[in-house]
XYZ file of C-alpha atoms in Angstrom:
779
model
C 46.709 1.548 1.871
C 49.282 0.516 -0.707
C 52.784 1.782 -0.958
C 53.455 4.661 -3.242
C 56.903 4.201 -4.713
C 57.193 7.709 -6.074
C 56.229 9.444 -2.860
C 58.187 12.822 -3.040
C 59.567 12.724 0.501
C 62.288 10.414 1.819
C 60.735 8.540 4.755
C 62.962 6.496 7.027
C 62.147 4.252 9.899
C 63.872 5.431 13.169
C 63.255 4.379 16.783
C 65.273 7.425 18.032
C 62.206 9.726 18.397
C 60.681 7.186 20.775
C 63.896 6.905 22.698
C 64.107 10.721 23.060
C 60.430 10.763 24.108
C 61.192 8.123 26.870
C 64.177 10.172 28.150
C 61.983 13.297 28.474
C 59.367 11.239 30.225
C 61.911 9.914 32.731
C 63.215 13.380 33.510
C 59.698 14.608 34.094
C 58.431 11.590 36.091
C 58.367 11.459 39.857
C 58.375 7.576 39.870
C 61.738 6.202 40.633
C 60.619 2.692 39.676
C 59.453 3.927 36.260
C 62.548 5.896 35.721
C 64.787 2.993 36.528
C 62.945 0.592 34.311
C 62.999 3.033 31.363
C 66.643 3.923 31.850
C 67.521 0.213 31.827
C 65.744 -0.024 28.448
C 67.673 3.026 27.177
C 71.037 1.506 28.307
C 70.174 -1.687 26.477
C 69.434 0.287 23.277
C 72.726 2.138 23.552
C 74.377 -1.281 23.476
C 72.740 -1.807 20.094
C 73.532 1.670 18.557
C 72.331 0.468 15.081
C 68.730 0.653 16.451
C 69.197 4.410 17.086
C 70.208 5.116 13.603
C 67.872 5.347 10.592
C 66.827 1.737 9.732
C 66.833 0.993 6.083
C 66.848 -2.767 6.467
C 63.900 -4.027 8.353
C 65.602 -7.394 9.143
C 67.535 -5.509 11.784
C 64.422 -5.505 13.805
C 64.197 -9.162 13.772
C 67.713 -9.588 14.989
C 66.892 -7.443 18.047
C 63.335 -8.831 18.291
C 63.184 -8.960 22.099
C 64.676 -5.485 22.628
C 62.447 -3.935 19.982
C 59.393 -5.678 21.489
C 60.287 -4.199 25.038
C 60.685 -0.812 23.399
C 57.490 -0.888 21.541
C 55.613 -2.092 24.587
C 56.027 1.465 25.860
C 53.686 2.426 22.925
C 51.521 -0.650 22.851
C 50.925 -2.111 26.364
C 50.451 -5.917 26.269
C 46.721 -5.796 27.153
C 46.111 -3.223 24.518
C 48.367 -5.136 22.054
C 46.407 -8.369 22.422
C 42.926 -6.866 22.052
C 43.106 -3.856 19.751
C 43.818 -3.497 16.029
C 47.062 -1.320 16.144
C 50.218 -1.055 14.171
C 53.411 0.897 13.613
C 54.444 1.941 10.088
C 57.254 3.785 8.438
C 56.231 7.485 8.670
C 53.864 8.778 5.936
C 53.885 5.320 4.211
C 51.862 2.206 4.339
C 54.728 -0.126 5.267
C 54.008 -1.763 8.718
C 56.982 -3.013 10.643
C 54.961 -4.026 13.629
C 51.143 -4.968 13.814
C 49.039 -6.554 16.551
C 47.379 -9.941 15.929
C 43.922 -8.371 15.476
C 45.302 -5.698 13.037
C 46.972 -8.428 10.965
C 43.771 -10.442 10.858
C 41.634 -7.473 9.737
C 43.970 -5.608 7.373
C 47.079 -7.582 6.365
C 46.756 -9.770 3.322
C 48.624 -12.939 2.503
C 51.366 -11.098 0.778
C 51.897 -8.681 3.645
C 50.126 -5.714 2.100
C 46.920 -3.964 3.267
C 43.620 -5.566 2.295
C 40.175 -4.114 1.895
C 39.015 -0.849 0.384
C 39.238 2.756 1.374
C 36.763 5.577 1.262
C 39.120 7.628 -0.935
C 40.953 6.674 -4.102
C 44.704 6.114 -4.371
C 45.283 9.571 -5.830
C 43.452 11.256 -3.007
C 45.142 9.066 -0.354
C 48.711 9.936 -1.571
C 47.866 13.570 -1.980
C 46.650 13.634 1.602
C 49.908 12.114 2.729
C 51.875 14.811 0.898
C 49.811 17.607 2.429
C 50.302 16.145 5.955
C 54.055 16.048 5.361
C 54.180 19.619 4.179
C 52.089 20.919 7.132
C 54.514 19.004 9.492
C 57.454 20.711 7.809
C 55.792 24.161 7.951
C 54.943 23.753 11.650
C 58.476 22.402 12.494
C 60.565 25.101 10.717
C 58.295 28.061 9.884
C 55.771 28.346 12.704
C 52.735 27.837 10.389
C 50.211 25.811 12.222
C 47.287 24.165 10.442
C 45.507 20.920 11.182
C 44.600 18.440 8.330
C 42.886 15.199 9.364
C 40.386 13.992 6.692
C 38.725 10.704 7.966
C 40.284 7.643 6.470
C 37.888 4.702 6.470
C 39.157 1.134 5.669
C 36.444 -1.375 4.628
C 37.074 -5.089 5.098
C 34.947 -8.121 4.743
C 33.930 -9.772 8.051
C 35.386 -13.254 8.230
C 32.164 -14.831 9.639
C 29.356 -12.926 7.786
C 31.095 -11.780 4.594
C 29.540 -8.286 5.181
C 31.487 -5.130 5.116
C 32.940 -3.652 8.292
C 34.161 -0.073 8.506
C 37.143 1.056 10.452
C 38.477 4.585 10.968
C 42.237 4.714 10.872
C 43.649 7.090 13.498
C 47.138 8.296 13.089
C 49.596 9.354 15.822
C 52.687 11.297 14.536
C 54.270 11.990 18.022
C 57.212 9.796 17.063
C 58.004 11.532 13.731
C 60.645 14.143 13.263
C 61.567 16.087 10.259
C 65.253 16.842 9.132
C 66.215 19.650 6.847
C 68.954 18.139 4.747
C 70.690 21.439 3.856
C 69.246 23.490 6.650
C 65.756 24.986 6.434
C 65.315 27.493 3.543
C 64.588 31.074 4.630
C 61.183 32.090 3.084
C 60.661 35.559 1.614
C 57.482 37.385 2.528
C 56.076 36.713 -0.938
C 56.907 32.936 -0.627
C 55.382 32.836 2.811
C 52.172 34.419 1.530
C 52.074 32.044 -1.403
C 52.504 29.018 0.919
C 49.538 30.282 3.110
C 47.469 30.565 0.039
C 48.184 27.114 -1.305
C 48.431 24.906 1.769
C 46.455 22.110 0.234
C 48.260 22.130 -3.073
C 51.447 19.950 -2.889
C 52.337 20.771 -6.522
C 52.600 24.562 -5.608
C 54.404 23.945 -2.240
C 57.210 21.737 -3.821
C 58.103 24.718 -6.066
C 58.959 26.678 -2.824
C 60.011 23.809 -0.578
C 61.443 20.960 -2.738
C 60.789 17.560 -1.078
C 64.378 16.481 -1.570
C 65.464 19.142 1.010
C 63.681 17.275 3.847
C 63.741 13.805 5.378
C 61.033 12.309 7.609
C 62.280 9.979 10.335
C 60.539 7.893 13.020
C 57.433 5.867 12.838
C 53.675 6.517 12.844
C 51.155 4.603 15.084
C 47.974 3.482 13.548
C 44.882 2.548 15.492
C 41.760 1.129 13.828
C 38.395 2.010 15.434
C 35.288 0.129 14.351
C 32.802 2.675 13.040
C 30.482 0.338 11.070
C 27.343 1.520 12.718
C 28.107 5.264 12.243
C 29.291 4.723 8.607
C 26.196 2.618 7.713
C 23.900 5.286 9.195
C 25.586 8.009 7.257
C 25.355 5.932 4.033
C 21.735 5.143 4.779
C 20.962 8.845 5.218
C 22.710 9.634 1.994
C 20.888 6.941 0.079
C 17.488 7.865 1.512
C 17.752 11.386 0.166
C 16.868 9.806 -3.244
C 13.352 8.527 -3.155
C 14.124 5.938 -5.837
C 16.178 4.098 -3.179
C 12.995 2.894 -1.487
C 10.754 2.388 -4.475
C 13.094 0.937 -7.048
C 14.299 -2.652 -6.724
C 17.988 -1.806 -7.249
C 17.892 1.088 -4.741
C 16.032 -0.953 -2.121
C 18.397 -3.906 -2.584
C 21.257 -1.530 -1.792
C 19.479 -0.255 1.328
C 18.833 -3.882 2.418
C 22.581 -4.542 2.011
C 23.420 -1.596 4.364
C 20.944 -2.823 6.913
C 22.435 -6.333 6.727
C 25.757 -4.789 7.487
C 24.312 -2.686 10.281
C 22.625 -5.578 12.006
C 25.401 -8.063 11.105
C 23.137 -10.516 9.394
C 23.754 -11.458 5.693
C 20.299 -13.078 5.146
C 18.255 -10.272 6.753
C 15.063 -9.344 4.841
C 13.753 -5.761 4.882
C 10.177 -4.682 4.191
C 8.708 -1.208 3.869
C 5.056 -0.152 3.643
C 2.994 3.101 3.598
C -0.340 3.734 5.073
C -2.675 5.843 2.958
C -6.126 6.324 4.413
C -7.355 2.792 4.950
C -4.915 1.100 2.569
C -1.429 -0.353 2.946
C 0.942 0.025 0.023
C 3.842 -2.432 0.133
C 6.539 -0.166 -1.176
C 9.181 -2.862 -1.291
C 10.272 -6.209 0.241
C 13.843 -7.478 -0.055
C 12.773 -11.130 -0.396
C 11.459 -10.941 -4.057
C 13.050 -7.940 -5.696
C 11.564 -8.746 -9.096
C 7.927 -8.155 -7.939
C 8.317 -5.071 -5.833
C 6.803 -1.789 -6.792
C 4.958 1.033 -5.239
C 2.380 1.178 -8.068
C 1.532 -2.450 -8.452
C -2.136 -2.797 -7.527
C -1.667 -6.363 -6.415
C 0.642 -5.147 -3.712
C -1.945 -2.952 -2.065
C -3.582 -4.363 1.183
C -6.530 -3.160 3.187
C -5.804 -1.809 6.636
C -8.146 -4.420 8.023
C -5.609 -7.137 6.901
C -3.226 -5.895 9.713
C -5.793 -6.302 12.493
C -4.488 -8.456 15.387
C -0.906 -8.542 13.952
C 2.451 -7.197 15.172
C 1.956 -4.342 12.657
C -1.204 -3.163 14.408
C 0.579 -3.365 17.768
C 3.433 -1.298 16.492
C 0.978 1.326 15.119
C -1.014 1.540 18.291
C 1.947 1.639 20.700
C 3.985 3.857 18.336
C 7.121 1.888 19.339
C 9.364 -0.857 17.946
C 7.912 -4.406 18.503
C 10.103 -7.497 18.558
C 8.674 -10.937 17.654
C 10.953 -13.798 18.503
C 8.947 -16.468 16.761
C 6.498 -15.793 14.016
C 4.596 -18.959 14.824
C 3.161 -16.999 17.716
C 1.676 -14.520 15.270
C -1.448 -14.867 13.021
C -1.642 -13.344 9.530
C -4.130 -13.528 6.713
C -4.474 -12.914 3.180
C -1.685 -11.277 1.062
C 0.445 -10.509 4.112
C 0.411 -14.235 5.121
C 1.454 -15.156 1.574
C 4.251 -12.543 1.870
C 5.764 -14.217 4.981
C 5.278 -17.753 3.562
C 7.332 -16.777 0.512
C 10.065 -14.991 2.429
C 10.698 -17.803 5.017
C 11.011 -15.218 7.827
C 10.837 -16.690 11.363
C 11.541 -13.705 13.692
C 10.750 -10.082 13.028
C 11.152 -6.497 14.224
C 8.595 -3.859 13.222
C 9.140 -0.175 13.602
C 6.303 2.285 13.009
C 7.119 5.313 10.904
C 5.524 8.733 11.600
C 5.848 12.273 10.457
C 4.681 15.119 12.693
C 2.731 12.674 14.799
C 1.016 11.366 11.694
C 1.431 7.557 11.239
C 2.578 6.955 7.612
C 3.887 3.342 7.506
C 6.156 0.631 8.823
C 9.712 -0.601 8.425
C 10.278 -4.266 9.300
C 13.387 -6.499 9.244
C 13.050 -10.267 9.389
C 15.430 -13.246 9.942
C 14.953 -16.786 8.678
C 15.925 -18.077 12.198
C 13.796 -17.994 15.370
C 15.051 -16.082 18.357
C 17.648 -14.447 16.149
C 17.056 -10.800 17.131
C 16.830 -9.246 20.476
C 16.412 -5.961 22.458
C 19.803 -4.555 21.170
C 18.528 -5.009 17.597
C 15.314 -3.363 18.551
C 17.150 -0.411 19.953
C 19.210 -0.137 16.822
C 15.978 -0.266 14.827
C 14.751 2.818 16.781
C 17.863 4.710 15.592
C 17.026 4.267 11.871
C 13.284 5.004 12.308
C 13.567 8.793 11.683
C 15.690 8.228 8.554
C 13.102 5.993 6.897
C 10.267 8.202 8.136
C 11.597 11.184 6.325
C 12.332 9.024 3.277
C 8.907 7.622 3.106
C 7.265 11.073 3.674
C 9.331 12.444 0.841
C 8.521 9.525 -1.425
C 4.841 9.898 -0.646
C 5.088 13.703 -1.374
C 7.030 13.127 -4.657
C 4.636 10.355 -5.804
C 1.638 12.547 -4.988
C 3.139 15.322 -6.988
C 3.647 12.960 -9.954
C 0.175 11.447 -9.669
C -1.454 14.835 -9.333
C 0.499 16.056 -12.384
C -0.811 13.147 -14.440
C -4.311 13.790 -13.239
C -4.065 17.565 -14.049
C -2.625 16.711 -17.539
C -4.972 13.879 -18.374
C -8.097 14.841 -16.465
C -8.009 18.479 -15.227
C -9.692 19.149 -11.875
C -11.301 16.076 -10.257
C -14.084 15.991 -7.732
C -12.651 14.822 -4.373
C -15.110 12.002 -4.094
C -13.760 10.211 -7.150
C -10.156 11.358 -6.829
C -9.149 7.957 -5.355
C -10.181 6.231 -8.613
C -8.077 8.671 -10.697
C -5.079 8.242 -8.379
C -5.383 4.468 -8.762
C -5.364 4.847 -12.508
C -2.438 7.207 -12.335
C -0.527 4.681 -10.155
C -1.107 1.952 -12.868
C -0.194 4.403 -15.617
C 3.122 5.299 -13.921
C 3.883 1.651 -13.280
C 3.398 0.787 -16.969
C 5.728 3.709 -17.928
C 8.334 2.476 -15.349
C 8.272 -0.882 -17.024
C 8.977 0.733 -20.286
C 5.552 0.106 -21.964
C 3.830 2.848 -24.004
C 0.319 3.108 -22.588
C -2.757 5.238 -22.036
C -4.501 6.038 -18.789
C -6.764 2.985 -17.864
C -10.439 3.527 -18.450
C -12.428 5.037 -15.550
C -16.044 3.911 -15.400
C -18.499 4.038 -12.486
C -21.473 1.740 -12.744
C -24.954 1.687 -11.164
C -25.100 5.411 -10.208
C -28.228 7.374 -9.674
C -28.275 10.808 -11.370
C -29.862 13.935 -9.779
C -30.227 17.034 -11.905
C -31.516 20.550 -11.091
C -31.599 23.896 -12.743
C -32.537 27.424 -11.561
C -32.817 29.448 -14.790
C -33.150 33.192 -15.046
C -36.440 33.765 -16.762
C -36.285 35.746 -20.058
C -32.628 36.619 -19.707
C -31.876 36.156 -23.428
C -34.714 38.566 -24.366
C -33.753 41.020 -21.646
C -30.129 40.990 -22.792
C -31.053 41.534 -26.458
C -33.309 44.395 -25.511
C -30.571 46.073 -23.515
C -28.170 45.639 -26.540
C -30.850 47.147 -28.931
C -31.304 50.163 -26.799
C -27.654 50.751 -26.316
C -26.966 50.489 -30.077
C -29.789 52.896 -30.901
C -28.299 55.355 -28.426
C -24.848 54.865 -30.065
C -26.388 55.573 -33.477
C -28.149 58.585 -32.321
C -24.868 60.058 -30.910
C -23.277 59.518 -34.261
C -26.213 61.010 -36.137
C -26.015 64.196 -34.069
C -22.281 64.662 -34.970
C -22.943 64.165 -38.676
C -25.957 66.544 -38.633
C -23.914 69.297 -36.871
C -21.062 68.832 -39.356
C -23.531 69.241 -42.273
C -24.868 72.396 -40.715
C -21.369 73.825 -40.256
C -20.252 72.832 -43.791
C -23.103 71.623 -46.011
C -22.031 68.631 -47.990
C -24.097 65.978 -49.791
C -21.776 63.273 -48.306
C -22.985 64.179 -44.730
C -26.601 63.807 -45.901
C -25.879 60.375 -47.349
C -24.026 59.270 -44.176
C -27.016 60.493 -42.024
C -29.327 58.568 -44.281
C -27.289 55.351 -43.731
C -27.280 55.895 -39.935
C -31.124 56.212 -40.115
C -31.350 52.897 -41.876
C -29.595 51.096 -39.032
C -31.855 52.869 -36.457
C -35.051 51.943 -38.181
C -33.879 48.275 -38.427
C -33.332 48.285 -34.551
C -36.736 49.807 -33.840
C -38.563 46.439 -33.620
C -35.932 43.829 -32.489
C -32.307 42.823 -32.570
C -31.450 40.411 -35.271
C -28.342 38.113 -35.360
C -25.286 40.073 -36.478
C -26.889 43.516 -35.913
C -24.442 44.450 -33.088
C -21.293 43.475 -35.041
C -22.516 45.229 -38.243
C -23.569 48.472 -36.455
C -20.228 48.751 -34.536
C -18.217 47.985 -37.691
C -20.109 50.608 -39.657
C -19.707 53.287 -36.994
C -15.963 52.614 -36.576
C -15.083 52.499 -40.247
C -17.457 55.073 -41.708
C -18.143 57.589 -38.856
C -15.425 57.522 -36.221
C -12.727 57.451 -38.925
C -13.459 61.083 -39.815
C -13.887 62.422 -36.360
C -10.384 64.085 -36.258
C -11.237 66.003 -39.430
C -14.757 66.986 -38.333
C -13.589 68.317 -34.969
C -11.961 71.282 -36.656
C -15.127 72.501 -38.399
C -17.061 73.829 -35.416
C -16.957 73.936 -31.648
C -20.442 72.305 -31.459
C -19.186 69.437 -33.633
C -16.045 69.156 -31.437
C -18.112 69.023 -28.281
C -20.521 66.421 -29.708
C -17.454 64.264 -30.626
C -16.083 64.580 -27.062
C -19.576 63.542 -25.630
C -19.614 60.537 -28.069
C -16.180 59.366 -27.015
C -17.033 59.723 -23.234
C -20.317 57.883 -23.716
C -18.936 54.848 -25.815
C -17.324 52.104 -23.579
C -13.651 51.786 -24.921
C -13.552 48.049 -24.013
C -16.463 46.954 -26.153
C -16.439 49.839 -28.674
C -20.073 50.770 -28.115
C -22.577 52.174 -25.713
C -22.824 49.822 -22.827
C -25.074 51.483 -20.253
C -28.127 49.224 -20.152
C -26.248 46.145 -20.958
C -23.878 46.793 -18.023
C -26.810 47.217 -15.702
C -28.218 43.846 -16.952
C -24.944 42.029 -16.709
C -24.258 43.397 -13.256
C -27.729 42.210 -12.135
C -27.194 38.767 -13.673
C -23.812 38.529 -11.894
C -25.109 39.517 -8.543
C -28.059 36.986 -8.833
C -25.662 34.334 -10.050
C -23.219 34.946 -7.273
C -25.986 34.620 -4.620
C -27.437 31.427 -6.092
C -24.041 29.696 -6.524
C -22.957 30.695 -3.098
C -26.092 29.231 -1.610
C -25.849 26.060 -3.705
C -22.205 25.502 -2.776
C -22.878 25.945 0.884
C -25.843 23.576 0.860
C -23.979 21.020 -1.197
C -20.987 21.066 1.151
C -23.359 20.208 3.975
C -24.943 17.370 1.881
C -21.479 16.096 1.004
C -20.836 15.586 4.741
C -23.933 13.490 5.085
C -22.839 11.167 2.300
C -20.091 11.557 -0.406
C -21.190 12.044 -3.938
C -20.049 13.355 -7.254
C -21.146 16.989 -7.859
C -20.606 19.441 -10.694
C -22.318 22.721 -11.355
C -22.441 25.101 -14.363
C -23.109 28.849 -14.251
C -24.627 30.629 -17.232
C -27.792 32.749 -16.876
C -28.679 30.944 -13.643
C -27.068 27.743 -12.378
C -27.601 24.034 -13.122
C -26.022 21.063 -11.317
C -25.551 17.295 -11.680
C -25.111 14.754 -8.952
C -24.155 11.159 -9.106
C -24.432 8.884 -6.142
C -23.768 5.147 -5.694
C -21.569 2.488 -4.305
C -18.956 2.404 -7.127
C -17.949 5.962 -6.436
C -16.564 5.008 -3.002
C -13.528 2.954 -2.243
C -15.475 1.366 0.592
C -18.430 0.306 -1.670
C -20.791 1.232 1.118
C -24.152 2.585 -0.009
C -27.758 2.550 1.043
C -30.728 3.919 -0.864
C -31.651 6.172 2.127
C -28.887 8.494 1.046
C -30.365 8.776 -2.470
C -33.849 9.557 -0.998
C -32.208 12.134 1.329
C -30.574 13.882 -1.626
C -33.779 14.014 -3.585
C -35.534 15.627 -0.687
C -32.547 17.951 -0.208
C -32.878 18.947 -3.940
C -36.393 20.096 -3.640
C -35.815 22.031 -0.499
C -32.721 23.658 -1.928
C -34.707 24.672 -4.910
C -37.068 26.485 -2.589
C -34.070 28.287 -1.064
C -33.014 29.421 -4.636
C -36.536 30.926 -5.219
C -36.362 32.639 -1.830
C -32.918 34.170 -2.497
C -34.172 35.449 -5.892
C -37.237 37.166 -4.405
C -35.188 38.684 -1.604
C -32.594 40.125 -4.046
C -34.957 41.320 -6.791
C -35.780 44.759 -5.443
C -32.089 45.718 -5.069
C -31.120 44.785 -8.690
C -30.938 47.470 -11.267
C -32.695 45.091 -13.623
C -35.336 43.028 -11.736
C -34.921 39.331 -12.592
C -36.948 36.155 -11.901
C -35.775 32.560 -11.685
C -37.630 29.334 -12.490
C -36.690 26.090 -10.868
C -36.748 22.534 -12.099
C -35.638 19.105 -10.544
C -35.301 15.980 -12.632
C -35.902 12.540 -10.923
C -34.774 9.185 -12.327
C -34.820 5.850 -10.461
C -33.036 3.848 -13.156
C -29.241 3.638 -12.477
C -26.754 4.409 -15.130
C -22.959 4.263 -15.884
C -20.614 7.039 -16.477
C -17.186 7.019 -18.197
C -14.496 9.623 -18.030
C -13.586 10.849 -21.497
C -9.931 11.673 -21.482
C -10.154 13.485 -24.847
C -12.778 15.948 -23.539
C -11.651 15.681 -19.886
C -15.141 15.195 -18.485
C -17.592 12.450 -17.550
C -20.161 11.221 -19.981
C -22.893 8.648 -19.709
C -21.794 5.241 -20.873
C -24.212 3.200 -22.990
C -27.047 3.841 -25.457
C -29.835 3.420 -22.911
C -28.227 5.877 -20.479
C -28.071 8.595 -23.232
C -31.936 9.246 -22.490
C -30.881 11.072 -19.294
C -28.659 13.419 -21.363
C -31.395 13.979 -23.911
C -33.939 14.916 -21.173
C -31.442 17.277 -19.517
C -30.710 19.126 -22.706
C -34.447 19.562 -23.625
C -36.398 19.699 -20.327
C -36.134 23.456 -19.921
C -38.278 23.886 -23.078
C -41.082 21.587 -21.716
C -44.682 22.821 -21.844
C -47.779 21.605 -20.096
C -49.783 19.167 -22.269
C -52.739 20.724 -24.076
C -51.477 24.341 -24.196
C -48.448 26.527 -24.549
C -47.733 27.170 -20.892
C -44.110 26.610 -19.956
C -43.579 24.085 -17.184
C -41.120 26.178 -15.323
C -42.497 29.377 -13.846
C -41.060 32.005 -11.516
C -41.794 31.276 -7.796
C -42.636 27.628 -8.448
C -40.747 24.367 -8.242
C -41.346 21.786 -10.974
C -40.168 18.261 -10.335
C -40.193 16.097 -13.550
C -40.416 12.275 -13.520
C -41.332 9.303 -15.654
C -42.638 6.366 -13.631
C -45.528 6.081 -11.078
C -42.910 5.012 -8.368
C -40.977 8.188 -8.955
C -44.142 10.290 -8.858
C -45.201 8.722 -5.569
C -41.895 9.532 -4.001
C -41.882 13.142 -5.290
C -45.444 13.605 -4.102
C -44.485 12.394 -0.597
C -41.467 14.723 -0.433
C -43.461 17.814 -1.514
C -46.309 17.041 0.916
C -43.749 16.814 3.727
C -42.138 20.142 2.705
C -45.554 21.799 2.409
C -46.124 20.716 5.997
C -42.782 22.267 6.940
C -43.899 25.595 5.527
C -41.907 25.629 2.253
C -44.836 25.312 -0.241
C -48.328 26.877 -0.411
C -51.380 26.383 -2.613
C -52.438 23.365 -4.565
C -50.243 20.694 -5.863
C -50.381 20.515 -9.699
C -50.086 17.040 -11.338
C -49.135 17.723 -14.916
C -48.526 15.742 -18.144
C -46.044 17.297 -20.473
C -45.974 17.620 -24.213
C -43.658 15.184 -26.014
C -40.205 16.404 -26.529
C -38.037 15.188 -29.535
C -36.792 11.782 -28.560
C -38.547 11.935 -25.042
C -41.994 10.667 -24.313
C -44.249 10.157 -21.206
C -42.788 12.793 -18.901
C -44.864 14.043 -16.026
C -44.406 16.779 -13.424
C -45.554 17.825 -9.964
C -45.483 21.652 -9.497
C -46.098 23.818 -6.526
C -45.619 27.403 -5.526
C -42.975 28.309 -2.979
C -44.180 30.183 0.092
C -41.660 33.014 -0.205
C -42.952 34.649 3.002
C -42.477 31.474 5.109
C -40.382 32.026 8.255
C -39.275 28.363 8.049
C -37.984 28.847 4.546
C -36.274 32.179 5.570
C -34.655 30.510 8.541
C -33.361 27.566 6.354
C -32.307 29.416 3.240
C -30.994 32.492 5.030
C -28.538 30.267 7.096
C-alpha cells in the first residue's frame, strides 16, 4: 500500500475527530468513572492545543508521545494492541503514524513502507481510494448514500515457512471528517443526476466536484484479519476449474503450492489419482514433476496394488484417513517405489467421489513423522469436494478427447475391445502433448478363436432380377400403348419406328435380365418417349389418359415401374429385420456369459463374425469352455434363424427361404486393426486362410455332384480337422436330443474351392415343428 504523491485530495492527520467522539461518548455515558477519566484526557489535550489542530509534522506526535498513546488507547485497548495487527494512518493514504508490534512485523518494511503484495494493482488501489473519498463527500454534504468496500487483501511471506499468508485489511473511517474549503457547492438537478450515473468514475466526478474544494481530516483505523484459508480455498476453486491444473506439471505444481500455504508446510507433497474400473491412474504427484502425466502407461496401477493399504481403507470407509508414520503401512510394486522416491513419512488420504461413485484419491504427505494431525485431516475434508469436481471434469474431458480420437481414427468400436483403443488413444495424446508427431499405436490381438456364421436368403439375386425384369416389361408396355394410340390419332411413320424400338427392348427382356438392361431401358424411355409426352397429350383424350396412367404407375423416385420389386424388397427387409433382431438378442445374452468381439453384416440375409480369446480382455482371463459354449450357441442360434424364417414365410408378399451355415476352426489366429480402412483384418499369411474360406464357403457343393451344401431348413457346419468334426458331431447330437434337429445326420465331403482343400461338413434338418425350438427361438 504505497503512498500516492499525486492523490487528488488533500488529506491531513487530525486527532480532533477522536476527541469530539470522546466528548460525545462522555455526554451519552452513564458511568461517572468513565466520564471523569475521559474528561481528564480531554483537559490534558486542551493543554496541548497543537494536537487538536491539523498535524502536518508527524514529529509532533513524538513530542507528546505519552499523551498521544493515552488518547489512542481509547481506540486500541492495550490487550488488543499487543495481540492484533492494527494501525492508524493518515486518512485515505498509506502513511501509518501508529502501528501495533504485530502489524509492524507483518507489513512494515525496513524503510517504513508497506511490504508484501496486494490483490489489486496500484492503479486500481488508488482509484478505489478516490471513489471512497467522493462517496464520503457525497454522503456528508449531498445526502447521497452508497457503500463501496471492495476487499483489499495483503499478501506477505511467513517469517518461519516462507509461504504466503493472506490478510484482509479492514478500514474504519469513523474518525475522518471532510471540510468544504469554500463551502459545499450547490448541485443542479442535471449535475446531481450525472453524479448518480458516474459514482465509480472519479474522472467524471472531479469535473463536478473539484478535489481542491475539499479537505479530509482525521485518521483511518486499519485492522488486518488473517484470511489465508479462505483465500487459498477460493484460489484452489478458481484453479481447479481448468482441468489442465491437475494433469499438467505446471498446473499441478501451482496447486501443490496453494496446498502448502493452506496447510502451512513448505515441503508438503501432493498426490492425485483416478480409479477407472480396476485400474488406478496416477494423475500427478508433486514429488517428481518431470514424470507426471495422466497418459503415461507406466503410471497406471492395478487396483489390487492398493489392497491392504491406507488407500483401500479410505475407499472402503469413504472418509479421510491419517497415517502418522508410514513405517506402519505396507505397500508394494509401483506405489512402494513412489513413496521411496518421495521420502514421505506421514500421510493423509482423502477419497474422492461424485454422486456416490468413488472416482479417486487425494493425498498429502510430509517428510516428517507425526507431522500432521486431526486438524489437518479436517482441513483435508474441506477441500475434498473441490478436487472431486475437478477430477470428475478431467475424466469427462479426457474421455471426450479419447472418444474423439477413437471416432476419428477407428469409427465405432465394439465395447469388448474399447479398453485397448482407449489405451492407444492415451498413448497417442501423450505423444502429442510432448510435441512429437505420431500415429496411433498398432492394435493387435493374438491367439483368438474365430467363429463365423451366415444365414443367406436363398435365390434372392434371381428373385430380385426377375422382379426387375417384369417391372421393366410392364413399363415398356405402358409406353408402347401411348405410342400406339398417338399413331392411331395422327398416323406418322416416326410413331411406328418408336413402337418398333420399344418392341426390341421387350423381346430382349422376355428371357432374362442382362447386366445394364435396367439403366438402358430407363434412359431410352426418359429420353425418347417421355420427352414428347407434353406434345402427345394434346392429340387425343385417349392419349392424354394413357399418359396420366403411365405417370401414376411409374415410381417417381426410381423413374420406372417398381411394383414387384417393392414387394420383393419389403419382404427382404421384413425377413432381415426379424433375423437381425433375433441375432442381436441372442448375442447380447451370450455376451453376458463371456465377453467377445462381435460384428455382423446385413445384406440379403445376415452374416456375423466372432473372436474370443484372452488377449481381448484386460484381465487376460479365458478358458476354452467359453469357446465350446459359443460354438454350441452358434448351432442352436442357427436353428432359431431357420424357425423364424419358416414362421414368417406365409406372411410375406414374396415367400423367401434361408439357408444356414456355421464355420468351425480350432486354430487360433491374430487380428490387427487397420486404421486406413477402419476395420479389423487377420494378421499373417497363415491366418488369411480363414478369410478365403469365409469368402467362398457359400458356393460350396457336396463332393461328387452339383448339390449346394447350404439348403433351406437345414444347418450345415463346415470344419477341417477330425477333432473339429468330433466336437461338431457331439454338439449336434446333443441338440437333436433337445428337439432342435430331426432325421439323419449327413457327413459330407466338399468339392475343393479355389485355394481351399479338405473341407468337410455335417448337415442336419431343423425340426421346425419342435416345441423346444419354438420356446427357445420365440423368446
